Amino acid sequence: MLHVLYLVGVSAFAASGVLAAHRANMDPFGGLVLAFAAAISGGTLRDLILDRHPLYWTHDWVLLTIIACVGAATMAFLRFRALPQRTLLVVDAVGLSVVTVIGARAAIGAGATPVAVLILSVLTGVAGEVIRDVLCGEFPPLLLREDVYATAALAGALCYLLLDRAGVAATPAAVASAGVVFALRMGAMYFGLHLPRPRRT
């Protein structure tokens, strides 16, 4: 179940990479590059920090095939139909919610301290989006333009950590924690919520 959930999150990130490339008027090759960059960058960074080798995607042909297929299907869809402006943000929120929780589970499995679990979870969730936005020439990236983004990932990671410490089974804990991230992102988008910002003098 958790692997299926992870594939859903990675697929959402792959689609978000293609959507970002489409918005930036990139060609199909650029779309595939962003699909892979958005989908695997966060997990790659996490595994490098945890010194886990080989990297998880280098021996998972199913994962790579799904990313390529989702990327190609998204590009084909965009040739015939335009998507609403907020579609990228919604798809991105799905990927963020799932991948953040998977990052928390991986960090806990590696024996990381609670603080390290939170840091690695957020890095897993946001790294792909930062790289995607930089490659698209968007600056500052979404992470730095939307306050309730990394904050949502942090809340979901904390939720998973607490549920894991409480002895909740992995799948229910993952689903509940991913729901927290997604709800916070959607709520922030719908209501225009932001963290308090310092007043300029």
CSV table of C-alpha atoms in Angstrom, one decimal:
chain,number,residue,atom,x,y,z
A,1,MET,CA,0.0,0.0,0.0
A,2,LEU,CA,2.8,2.5,0.9
A,3,HIS,CA,4.6,1.7,-2.3
A,4,VAL,CA,1.4,2.4,-4.3
A,5,LEU,CA,1.0,5.7,-2.4
A,6,TYR,CA,4.5,6.6,-3.2
A,7,LEU,CA,4.0,5.9,-6.9
A,8,VAL,CA,1.0,8.2,-6.8
A,9,GLY,CA,3.1,11.0,-5.2
A,10,VAL,CA,5.9,10.6,-7.7
A,11,SER,CA,3.4,10.5,-10.6
A,12,ALA,CA,1.9,13.8,-9.3
A,13,PHE,CA,5.4,15.4,-9.2
A,14,ALA,CA,6.1,14.1,-12.7
A,15,ALA,CA,2.9,15.7,-14.0
A,16,SER,CA,3.7,18.9,-12.2
A,17,GLY,CA,7.1,19.0,-13.9
A,18,VAL,CA,5.5,18.7,-17.4
A,19,LEU,CA,2.9,21.3,-16.5
A,20,ALA,CA,5.6,23.7,-15.4
A,21,ALA,CA,7.6,23.0,-18.6
A,22,HIS,CA,4.4,23.7,-20.6
A,23,ARG,CA,3.8,27.0,-18.9
A,24,ALA,CA,7.5,27.9,-19.6
A,25,ASN,CA,7.0,27.0,-23.3
A,26,MET,CA,9.6,24.2,-23.2
A,27,ASP,CA,9.8,21.5,-25.8
A,28,PRO,CA,8.9,17.8,-25.1
A,29,PHE,CA,12.4,16.9,-24.1
A,30,GLY,CA,12.4,19.8,-21.6
A,31,GLY,CA,9.1,18.4,-20.3
A,32,LEU,CA,10.5,15.0,-19.7
A,33,VAL,CA,13.6,16.5,-18.0
A,34,LEU,CA,11.4,18.4,-15.6
A,35,ALA,CA,9.2,15.4,-15.0
A,36,PHE,CA,12.2,13.4,-13.8
A,37,ALA,CA,13.8,16.3,-11.9
A,38,ALA,CA,10.6,17.0,-10.0
A,39,ALA,CA,9.9,13.3,-9.3
A,40,ILE,CA,13.2,12.0,-8.0
A,41,SER,CA,15.3,15.0,-6.8
A,42,GLY,CA,13.9,15.1,-3.3
A,43,GLY,CA,14.4,11.4,-2.7
A,44,THR,CA,17.9,11.5,-4.2
A,45,LEU,CA,18.9,14.3,-1.9
A,46,ARG,CA,17.5,12.4,1.1
A,47,ASP,CA,19.4,9.2,0.2
A,48,LEU,CA,22.6,11.0,-0.4
A,49,ILE,CA,22.4,12.6,3.1
A,50,LEU,CA,21.5,9.3,4.6
A,51,ASP,CA,24.4,7.6,2.7
A,52,ARG,CA,22.0,5.1,1.2
A,53,HIS,CA,23.4,3.3,-1.8
A,54,PRO,CA,22.5,2.5,-4.5
A,55,LEU,CA,20.1,5.4,-4.9
A,56,TYR,CA,16.5,4.1,-4.8
A,57,TRP,CA,15.5,4.9,-8.4
A,58,THR,CA,18.6,3.4,-10.0
A,59,HIS,CA,17.2,-0.2,-9.6
A,60,ASP,CA,13.5,0.5,-9.8
A,61,TRP,CA,12.5,0.3,-13.5
A,62,VAL,CA,8.8,0.4,-12.6
A,63,LEU,CA,9.3,3.8,-11.0
A,64,LEU,CA,11.2,5.2,-14.0
A,65,THR,CA,8.7,3.8,-16.4
A,66,ILE,CA,5.8,5.4,-14.6
A,67,ILE,CA,7.6,8.8,-14.5
A,68,ALA,CA,8.2,8.6,-18.3
A,69,CYS,CA,4.7,7.4,-19.1
A,70,VAL,CA,3.0,10.0,-16.9
A,71,GLY,CA,5.2,12.7,-18.4
A,72,ALA,CA,4.4,11.6,-22.0
A,73,ALA,CA,0.7,11.3,-21.2
A,74,THR,CA,0.5,14.7,-19.6
A,75,MET,CA,2.3,16.3,-22.6
A,76,ALA,CA,-0.1,14.5,-25.0
A,77,PHE,CA,-3.1,15.7,-23.0
A,78,LEU,CA,-1.9,19.3,-23.0
A,79,ARG,CA,-1.7,19.2,-26.9
A,80,PHE,CA,-5.5,19.0,-27.0
A,81,ARG,CA,-6.8,20.7,-23.9
A,82,ALA,CA,-5.7,23.6,-21.7
A,83,LEU,CA,-5.7,23.1,-18.0
A,84,PRO,CA,-7.0,25.7,-15.4
A,85,GLN,CA,-4.3,27.9,-14.0
A,86,ARG,CA,-4.3,26.4,-10.5
A,87,THR,CA,-4.0,22.8,-11.8
A,88,LEU,CA,-0.2,22.9,-11.3
A,89,LEU,CA,-0.6,23.9,-7.7
A,90,VAL,CA,-3.2,21.2,-6.9
A,91,VAL,CA,-1.1,18.5,-8.6
A,92,ASP,CA,2.0,19.8,-6.8
A,93,ALA,CA,0.1,19.6,-3.5
A,94,VAL,CA,-0.7,15.9,-4.0
A,95,GLY,CA,3.0,15.1,-4.7
A,96,LEU,CA,4.2,17.2,-1.8
A,97,SER,CA,1.8,15.5,0.7
A,98,VAL,CA,2.8,12.0,-0.3
A,99,VAL,CA,6.5,12.3,-0.9
A,100,THR,CA,7.0,14.3,2.4
A,101,VAL,CA,5.5,11.4,4.4
A,102,ILE,CA,7.5,8.8,2.5
A,103,GLY,CA,10.6,10.9,3.3
A,104,ALA,CA,9.7,10.8,7.0
A,105,ARG,CA,9.3,7.0,6.9
A,106,ALA,CA,12.6,6.5,5.2
A,107,ALA,CA,14.4,8.8,7.7
A,108,ILE,CA,12.8,6.9,10.6
A,109,GLY,CA,13.8,3.6,9.1
A,110,ALA,CA,17.4,4.9,8.8
A,111,GLY,CA,17.5,5.7,12.5
A,112,ALA,CA,17.6,9.4,12.2
A,113,THR,CA,16.9,11.6,15.2
A,114,PRO,CA,13.4,13.3,15.4
A,115,VAL,CA,14.8,16.7,14.3
A,116,ALA,CA,16.7,15.0,11.4
A,117,VAL,CA,13.5,13.2,10.4
A,118,LEU,CA,11.6,16.5,10.1
A,119,ILE,CA,14.4,18.1,8.1
A,120,LEU,CA,14.8,15.2,5.8
A,121,SER,CA,11.1,14.9,5.3
A,122,VAL,CA,10.8,18.6,4.2
A,123,LEU,CA,13.8,18.3,2.0
A,124,THR,CA,12.4,15.2,0.3
A,125,GLY,CA,9.1,17.0,-0.3
A,126,VAL,CA,10.4,20.4,-1.6
A,127,ALA,CA,13.7,19.8,-3.3
A,128,GLY,CA,12.1,18.6,-6.6
A,129,GLU,CA,9.9,21.6,-6.8
A,130,VAL,CA,12.8,24.0,-6.2
A,131,ILE,CA,14.8,22.4,-8.9
A,132,ARG,CA,11.8,22.4,-11.3
A,133,ASP,CA,11.1,26.1,-10.7
A,134,VAL,CA,14.8,27.0,-11.1
A,135,LEU,CA,15.0,25.1,-14.4
A,136,CYS,CA,11.9,26.9,-15.6
A,137,GLY,CA,13.5,30.3,-14.8
A,138,GLU,CA,11.0,31.0,-12.0
A,139,PHE,CA,12.6,33.0,-9.3
A,140,PRO,CA,12.0,33.0,-6.4
A,141,PRO,CA,10.8,29.3,-6.6
A,142,LEU,CA,7.3,28.4,-5.4
A,143,LEU,CA,8.8,27.3,-2.0
A,144,LEU,CA,9.9,30.9,-1.3
A,145,ARG,CA,6.7,32.5,-2.8
A,146,GLU,CA,4.2,30.4,-0.9
A,147,ASP,CA,4.6,30.6,2.9
A,148,VAL,CA,2.4,27.6,3.6
A,149,TYR,CA,4.4,25.1,1.5
A,150,ALA,CA,7.4,23.9,3.5
A,151,THR,CA,5.4,24.7,6.6
A,152,ALA,CA,2.7,22.2,5.4
A,153,ALA,CA,5.4,19.6,4.7
A,154,LEU,CA,6.8,20.2,8.2
A,155,ALA,CA,3.3,19.7,9.8
A,156,GLY,CA,2.8,16.5,7.9
A,157,ALA,CA,6.2,15.2,8.9
A,158,LEU,CA,5.6,16.0,12.5
A,159,CYS,CA,2.2,14.3,12.3
A,160,TYR,CA,3.8,11.1,10.9
A,161,LEU,CA,6.6,11.2,13.5
A,162,LEU,CA,4.1,11.5,16.4
A,163,LEU,CA,1.8,8.7,15.0
A,164,ASP,CA,4.8,6.5,14.5
A,165,ARG,CA,5.9,7.1,18.1
A,166,ALA,CA,2.3,6.3,19.2
A,167,GLY,CA,2.5,2.9,17.6
A,168,VAL,CA,0.0,3.6,14.7
A,169,ALA,CA,0.5,1.3,11.7
A,170,ALA,CA,2.5,2.7,8.8
A,171,THR,CA,-0.3,2.9,6.2
A,172,PRO,CA,-2.9,4.7,8.4
A,173,ALA,CA,-0.2,7.0,9.7
A,174,ALA,CA,1.0,7.8,6.2
A,175,VAL,CA,-2.5,8.5,4.8
A,176,ALA,CA,-3.4,10.7,7.8
A,177,SER,CA,-0.2,12.7,7.6
A,178,ALA,CA,-0.4,13.1,3.8
A,179,GLY,CA,-3.9,14.4,4.4
A,180,VAL,CA,-2.6,17.0,6.8
A,181,VAL,CA,-0.1,18.3,4.2
A,182,PHE,CA,-2.7,18.4,1.4
A,183,ALA,CA,-5.4,20.0,3.6
A,184,LEU,CA,-3.0,22.8,4.7
A,185,ARG,CA,-1.8,23.5,1.1
A,186,MET,CA,-5.4,23.5,-0.3
A,187,GLY,CA,-6.6,25.6,2.6
A,188,ALA,CA,-3.8,28.1,2.2
A,189,MET,CA,-4.5,28.4,-1.6
A,190,TYR,CA,-8.3,28.7,-1.2
A,191,PHE,CA,-8.3,31.2,1.6
A,192,GLY,CA,-5.1,33.0,0.6
A,193,LEU,CA,-3.4,32.2,3.9
A,194,HIS,CA,0.2,33.3,4.6
A,195,LEU,CA,2.5,33.3,7.6
A,196,PRO,CA,2.9,36.6,9.4
A,197,ARG,CA,5.3,38.8,7.5
A,198,PRO,CA,7.5,41.5,9.1
A,199,ARG,CA,6.4,45.0,8.6
A,200,ARG,CA,8.6,47.2,6.4
A,201,THR,CA,9.8,50.4,8.1
